[in-house]
């Protein structure tokens, strides 16, 4: 069963052991003044249920996925650009790159995703939110 996302919210699924992904989540939290996003790691029960529901190959699972209230899932550069579009100016201007075909955008995205552990490191366990942020994390 898919998680019930509250109205006007979207769920960002991220690699909970990736330092770059955790930094990206912190960046989104800082710039998401309307608190439009909820978070869960790909490794969590919620992440696993969504991955299984959409039959996403775990070997090719992206470092970030965006799950919407309408039940759609976005991945790679499309997810990153849609997330950026909901943040404050000037970050939201990045959505202009959506006009570039995904197969071109994803070349850069995939290169960074492939090397993220080597460049930024990896944690032994998933990110644990502070008590103040706990309400924005599903599990």
JSON list of C-alpha atoms in Angstrom, two decimals:
[
{"chain": "A", "resi": 1, "resn": "UNK", "atom": "CA", "xyz": [0.00, 0.00, 0.00]},
{"chain": "A", "resi": 2, "resn": "UNK", "atom": "CA", "xyz": [1.30, 3.43, -0.94]},
{"chain": "A", "resi": 3, "resn": "UNK", "atom": "CA", "xyz": [1.65, 6.11, 1.73]},
{"chain": "A", "resi": 4, "resn": "UNK", "atom": "CA", "xyz": [-1.11, 8.66, 2.08]},
{"chain": "A", "resi": 5, "resn": "UNK", "atom": "CA", "xyz": [0.44, 12.02, 1.27]},
{"chain": "A", "resi": 6, "resn": "UNK", "atom": "CA", "xyz": [-1.37, 15.05, 2.74]},
{"chain": "A", "resi": 7, "resn": "UNK", "atom": "CA", "xyz": [-2.91, 17.55, 0.33]},
{"chain": "A", "resi": 8, "resn": "UNK", "atom": "CA", "xyz": [-0.40, 20.00, -1.20]},
{"chain": "A", "resi": 9, "resn": "UNK", "atom": "CA", "xyz": [2.58, 17.84, -0.18]},
{"chain": "A", "resi": 10, "resn": "UNK", "atom": "CA", "xyz": [5.08, 15.80, -2.13]},
{"chain": "A", "resi": 11, "resn": "UNK", "atom": "CA", "xyz": [7.39, 13.10, -0.86]},
{"chain": "A", "resi": 12, "resn": "UNK", "atom": "CA", "xyz": [11.11, 13.14, -1.59]},
{"chain": "A", "resi": 13, "resn": "UNK", "atom": "CA", "xyz": [12.72, 9.72, -1.38]},
{"chain": "A", "resi": 14, "resn": "UNK", "atom": "CA", "xyz": [16.48, 9.93, -0.99]},
{"chain": "A", "resi": 15, "resn": "UNK", "atom": "CA", "xyz": [19.44, 7.64, -0.44]},
{"chain": "A", "resi": 16, "resn": "UNK", "atom": "CA", "xyz": [19.65, 7.77, 3.34]},
{"chain": "A", "resi": 17, "resn": "UNK", "atom": "CA", "xyz": [23.32, 6.73, 3.56]},
{"chain": "A", "resi": 18, "resn": "UNK", "atom": "CA", "xyz": [24.59, 9.14, 0.86]},
{"chain": "A", "resi": 19, "resn": "UNK", "atom": "CA", "xyz": [26.26, 12.28, 2.21]},
{"chain": "A", "resi": 20, "resn": "UNK", "atom": "CA", "xyz": [25.39, 14.25, -0.95]},
{"chain": "A", "resi": 21, "resn": "UNK", "atom": "CA", "xyz": [21.75, 13.17, -0.74]},
{"chain": "A", "resi": 22, "resn": "UNK", "atom": "CA", "xyz": [21.54, 14.08, 2.95]},
{"chain": "A", "resi": 23, "resn": "UNK", "atom": "CA", "xyz": [23.06, 17.49, 2.21]},
{"chain": "A", "resi": 24, "resn": "UNK", "atom": "CA", "xyz": [20.52, 17.93, -0.58]},
{"chain": "A", "resi": 25, "resn": "UNK", "atom": "CA", "xyz": [17.68, 17.14, 1.81]},
{"chain": "A", "resi": 26, "resn": "UNK", "atom": "CA", "xyz": [19.04, 19.71, 4.27]},
{"chain": "A", "resi": 27, "resn": "UNK", "atom": "CA", "xyz": [19.20, 22.24, 1.40]},
{"chain": "A", "resi": 28, "resn": "UNK", "atom": "CA", "xyz": [15.57, 21.56, 0.45]},
{"chain": "A", "resi": 29, "resn": "UNK", "atom": "CA", "xyz": [14.43, 21.85, 4.07]},
{"chain": "A", "resi": 30, "resn": "UNK", "atom": "CA", "xyz": [16.21, 25.20, 4.41]},
{"chain": "A", "resi": 31, "resn": "UNK", "atom": "CA", "xyz": [14.69, 26.61, 1.22]},
{"chain": "A", "resi": 32, "resn": "UNK", "atom": "CA", "xyz": [11.22, 25.02, 1.44]},
{"chain": "A", "resi": 33, "resn": "UNK", "atom": "CA", "xyz": [9.57, 27.89, 3.29]},
{"chain": "A", "resi": 34, "resn": "UNK", "atom": "CA", "xyz": [6.06, 26.57, 2.56]},
{"chain": "A", "resi": 35, "resn": "UNK", "atom": "CA", "xyz": [6.97, 23.12, 3.92]},
{"chain": "A", "resi": 36, "resn": "UNK", "atom": "CA", "xyz": [5.65, 21.43, 0.78]},
{"chain": "A", "resi": 37, "resn": "UNK", "atom": "CA", "xyz": [7.93, 18.42, 1.02]},
{"chain": "A", "resi": 38, "resn": "UNK", "atom": "CA", "xyz": [7.99, 15.36, 3.22]},
{"chain": "A", "resi": 39, "resn": "UNK", "atom": "CA", "xyz": [10.98, 13.01, 3.27]},
{"chain": "A", "resi": 40, "resn": "UNK", "atom": "CA", "xyz": [11.76, 9.31, 3.55]},
{"chain": "A", "resi": 41, "resn": "UNK", "atom": "CA", "xyz": [14.88, 7.37, 2.75]},
{"chain": "A", "resi": 42, "resn": "UNK", "atom": "CA", "xyz": [14.87, 4.86, -0.09]},
{"chain": "A", "resi": 43, "resn": "UNK", "atom": "CA", "xyz": [15.89, 2.28, 2.51]},
{"chain": "A", "resi": 44, "resn": "UNK", "atom": "CA", "xyz": [12.85, 2.94, 4.75]},
{"chain": "A", "resi": 45, "resn": "UNK", "atom": "CA", "xyz": [9.59, 0.96, 4.78]},
{"chain": "A", "resi": 46, "resn": "UNK", "atom": "CA", "xyz": [7.93, 3.79, 2.87]},
{"chain": "A", "resi": 47, "resn": "UNK", "atom": "CA", "xyz": [10.73, 3.89, 0.30]},
{"chain": "A", "resi": 48, "resn": "UNK", "atom": "CA", "xyz": [10.64, 0.13, -0.14]},
{"chain": "A", "resi": 49, "resn": "UNK", "atom": "CA", "xyz": [6.85, 0.10, -0.62]},
{"chain": "A", "resi": 50, "resn": "UNK", "atom": "CA", "xyz": [7.01, 2.80, -3.30]},
{"chain": "A", "resi": 51, "resn": "UNK", "atom": "CA", "xyz": [9.95, 1.14, -5.09]},
{"chain": "A", "resi": 52, "resn": "UNK", "atom": "CA", "xyz": [8.10, -2.21, -5.07]},
{"chain": "A", "resi": 53, "resn": "UNK", "atom": "CA", "xyz": [4.80, -0.65, -6.18]},
{"chain": "A", "resi": 54, "resn": "UNK", "atom": "CA", "xyz": [6.40, 1.04, -9.20]},
{"chain": "A", "resi": 55, "resn": "UNK", "atom": "CA", "xyz": [8.59, -2.03, -9.90]},
{"chain": "A", "resi": 56, "resn": "UNK", "atom": "CA", "xyz": [11.74, 0.10, -9.86]},
{"chain": "A", "resi": 57, "resn": "UNK", "atom": "CA", "xyz": [14.92, -1.94, -10.33]},
{"chain": "A", "resi": 58, "resn": "UNK", "atom": "CA", "xyz": [16.82, -1.65, -7.03]},
{"chain": "A", "resi": 59, "resn": "UNK", "atom": "CA", "xyz": [20.11, -1.88, -8.93]},
{"chain": "A", "resi": 60, "resn": "UNK", "atom": "CA", "xyz": [19.14, 1.22, -10.89]},
{"chain": "A", "resi": 61, "resn": "UNK", "atom": "CA", "xyz": [17.34, 3.08, -8.11]},
{"chain": "A", "resi": 62, "resn": "UNK", "atom": "CA", "xyz": [18.17, 6.73, -8.27]},
{"chain": "A", "resi": 63, "resn": "UNK", "atom": "CA", "xyz": [19.62, 8.74, -5.46]},
{"chain": "A", "resi": 64, "resn": "UNK", "atom": "CA", "xyz": [16.40, 10.75, -5.40]},
{"chain": "A", "resi": 65, "resn": "UNK", "atom": "CA", "xyz": [12.77, 10.14, -6.35]},
{"chain": "A", "resi": 66, "resn": "UNK", "atom": "CA", "xyz": [9.77, 12.45, -6.11]},
{"chain": "A", "resi": 67, "resn": "UNK", "atom": "CA", "xyz": [6.37, 10.92, -5.26]},
{"chain": "A", "resi": 68, "resn": "UNK", "atom": "CA", "xyz": [3.29, 13.14, -5.65]},
{"chain": "A", "resi": 69, "resn": "UNK", "atom": "CA", "xyz": [-0.13, 13.14, -4.05]},
{"chain": "A", "resi": 70, "resn": "UNK", "atom": "CA", "xyz": [-1.58, 12.06, -7.41]},
{"chain": "A", "resi": 71, "resn": "UNK", "atom": "CA", "xyz": [0.50, 8.88, -7.23]},
{"chain": "A", "resi": 72, "resn": "UNK", "atom": "CA", "xyz": [3.08, 9.80, -9.86]},
{"chain": "A", "resi": 73, "resn": "UNK", "atom": "CA", "xyz": [6.78, 9.12, -9.45]},
{"chain": "A", "resi": 74, "resn": "UNK", "atom": "CA", "xyz": [9.58, 11.17, -10.96]},
{"chain": "A", "resi": 75, "resn": "UNK", "atom": "CA", "xyz": [13.25, 10.28, -11.02]},
{"chain": "A", "resi": 76, "resn": "UNK", "atom": "CA", "xyz": [16.70, 11.61, -11.83]},
{"chain": "A", "resi": 77, "resn": "UNK", "atom": "CA", "xyz": [16.98, 15.12, -13.22]},
{"chain": "A", "resi": 78, "resn": "UNK", "atom": "CA", "xyz": [13.21, 15.46, -13.66]},
{"chain": "A", "resi": 79, "resn": "UNK", "atom": "CA", "xyz": [12.68, 14.90, -9.93]},
{"chain": "A", "resi": 80, "resn": "UNK", "atom": "CA", "xyz": [15.48, 17.33, -9.04]},
{"chain": "A", "resi": 81, "resn": "UNK", "atom": "CA", "xyz": [14.09, 20.05, -11.34]},
{"chain": "A", "resi": 82, "resn": "UNK", "atom": "CA", "xyz": [10.51, 19.60, -10.10]},
{"chain": "A", "resi": 83, "resn": "UNK", "atom": "CA", "xyz": [11.74, 19.87, -6.52]},
{"chain": "A", "resi": 84, "resn": "UNK", "atom": "CA", "xyz": [13.74, 23.00, -7.35]},
{"chain": "A", "resi": 85, "resn": "UNK", "atom": "CA", "xyz": [10.67, 24.54, -8.99]},
{"chain": "A", "resi": 86, "resn": "UNK", "atom": "CA", "xyz": [8.87, 24.53, -5.63]},
{"chain": "A", "resi": 87, "resn": "UNK", "atom": "CA", "xyz": [11.67, 26.31, -3.76]},
{"chain": "A", "resi": 88, "resn": "UNK", "atom": "CA", "xyz": [12.17, 30.05, -3.45]},
{"chain": "A", "resi": 89, "resn": "UNK", "atom": "CA", "xyz": [13.73, 32.32, -6.07]},
{"chain": "A", "resi": 90, "resn": "UNK", "atom": "CA", "xyz": [16.32, 32.02, -7.63]},
{"chain": "A", "resi": 91, "resn": "UNK", "atom": "CA", "xyz": [16.43, 28.24, -7.13]},
{"chain": "A", "resi": 92, "resn": "UNK", "atom": "CA", "xyz": [13.04, 27.80, -8.77]},
{"chain": "A", "resi": 93, "resn": "UNK", "atom": "CA", "xyz": [14.43, 29.20, -12.04]},
{"chain": "A", "resi": 94, "resn": "UNK", "atom": "CA", "xyz": [16.26, 25.89, -12.55]},
{"chain": "A", "resi": 95, "resn": "UNK", "atom": "CA", "xyz": [12.97, 24.50, -13.86]},
{"chain": "A", "resi": 96, "resn": "UNK", "atom": "CA", "xyz": [13.87, 26.14, -17.18]},
{"chain": "A", "resi": 97, "resn": "UNK", "atom": "CA", "xyz": [16.23, 23.20, -17.78]},
{"chain": "A", "resi": 98, "resn": "UNK", "atom": "CA", "xyz": [13.16, 20.96, -18.08]},
{"chain": "A", "resi": 99, "resn": "UNK", "atom": "CA", "xyz": [13.05, 21.93, -21.78]},
{"chain": "A", "resi": 100, "resn": "UNK", "atom": "CA", "xyz": [16.24, 19.91, -22.32]},
{"chain": "A", "resi": 101, "resn": "UNK", "atom": "CA", "xyz": [15.30, 16.32, -23.14]},
{"chain": "A", "resi": 102, "resn": "UNK", "atom": "CA", "xyz": [15.72, 13.95, -20.17]},
{"chain": "A", "resi": 103, "resn": "UNK", "atom": "CA", "xyz": [18.19, 11.69, -22.00]},
{"chain": "A", "resi": 104, "resn": "UNK", "atom": "CA", "xyz": [20.56, 14.70, -22.20]},
{"chain": "A", "resi": 105, "resn": "UNK", "atom": "CA", "xyz": [19.88, 16.02, -18.67]},
{"chain": "A", "resi": 106, "resn": "UNK", "atom": "CA", "xyz": [20.31, 12.57, -17.18]},
{"chain": "A", "resi": 107, "resn": "UNK", "atom": "CA", "xyz": [23.82, 12.14, -18.58]},
{"chain": "A", "resi": 108, "resn": "UNK", "atom": "CA", "xyz": [25.03, 14.72, -16.05]},
{"chain": "A", "resi": 109, "resn": "UNK", "atom": "CA", "xyz": [22.70, 13.45, -13.32]},
{"chain": "A", "resi": 110, "resn": "UNK", "atom": "CA", "xyz": [23.79, 9.84, -13.78]},
{"chain": "A", "resi": 111, "resn": "UNK", "atom": "CA", "xyz": [27.48, 10.76, -13.72]},
{"chain": "A", "resi": 112, "resn": "UNK", "atom": "CA", "xyz": [27.09, 12.54, -10.38]},
{"chain": "A", "resi": 113, "resn": "UNK", "atom": "CA", "xyz": [24.84, 9.78, -8.97]},
{"chain": "A", "resi": 114, "resn": "UNK", "atom": "CA", "xyz": [27.32, 7.09, -10.01]},
{"chain": "A", "resi": 115, "resn": "UNK", "atom": "CA", "xyz": [30.21, 8.85, -8.25]},
{"chain": "A", "resi": 116, "resn": "UNK", "atom": "CA", "xyz": [28.39, 10.28, -5.22]},
{"chain": "A", "resi": 117, "resn": "UNK", "atom": "CA", "xyz": [29.81, 7.83, -2.68]},
{"chain": "A", "resi": 118, "resn": "UNK", "atom": "CA", "xyz": [33.34, 8.22, -3.99]},
{"chain": "A", "resi": 119, "resn": "UNK", "atom": "CA", "xyz": [33.19, 12.03, -4.00]},
{"chain": "A", "resi": 120, "resn": "UNK", "atom": "CA", "xyz": [31.04, 12.75, -0.94]},
{"chain": "A", "resi": 121, "resn": "UNK", "atom": "CA", "xyz": [31.21, 9.60, 1.15]},
{"chain": "A", "resi": 122, "resn": "UNK", "atom": "CA", "xyz": [28.67, 7.33, 2.72]},
{"chain": "A", "resi": 123, "resn": "UNK", "atom": "CA", "xyz": [27.20, 6.94, 6.21]},
{"chain": "A", "resi": 124, "resn": "UNK", "atom": "CA", "xyz": [26.89, 3.64, 8.05]},
{"chain": "A", "resi": 125, "resn": "UNK", "atom": "CA", "xyz": [23.21, 4.29, 8.78]},
{"chain": "A", "resi": 126, "resn": "UNK", "atom": "CA", "xyz": [20.40, 6.43, 7.40]},
{"chain": "A", "resi": 127, "resn": "UNK", "atom": "CA", "xyz": [19.96, 10.07, 8.39]},
{"chain": "A", "resi": 128, "resn": "UNK", "atom": "CA", "xyz": [18.02, 10.60, 11.60]},
{"chain": "A", "resi": 129, "resn": "UNK", "atom": "CA", "xyz": [16.11, 13.90, 11.69]},
{"chain": "A", "resi": 130, "resn": "UNK", "atom": "CA", "xyz": [16.25, 16.25, 14.65]},
{"chain": "A", "resi": 131, "resn": "UNK", "atom": "CA", "xyz": [13.15, 16.37, 16.86]},
{"chain": "A", "resi": 132, "resn": "UNK", "atom": "CA", "xyz": [12.17, 19.68, 15.18]},
{"chain": "A", "resi": 133, "resn": "UNK", "atom": "CA", "xyz": [12.21, 18.06, 11.73]},
{"chain": "A", "resi": 134, "resn": "UNK", "atom": "CA", "xyz": [10.79, 14.65, 12.66]},
{"chain": "A", "resi": 135, "resn": "UNK", "atom": "CA", "xyz": [7.25, 15.58, 11.53]},
{"chain": "A", "resi": 136, "resn": "UNK", "atom": "CA", "xyz": [8.53, 16.07, 7.96]},
{"chain": "A", "resi": 137, "resn": "UNK", "atom": "CA", "xyz": [9.95, 12.52, 7.75]},
{"chain": "A", "resi": 138, "resn": "UNK", "atom": "CA", "xyz": [7.65, 9.55, 7.23]},
{"chain": "A", "resi": 139, "resn": "UNK", "atom": "CA", "xyz": [9.97, 6.96, 8.79]}
]
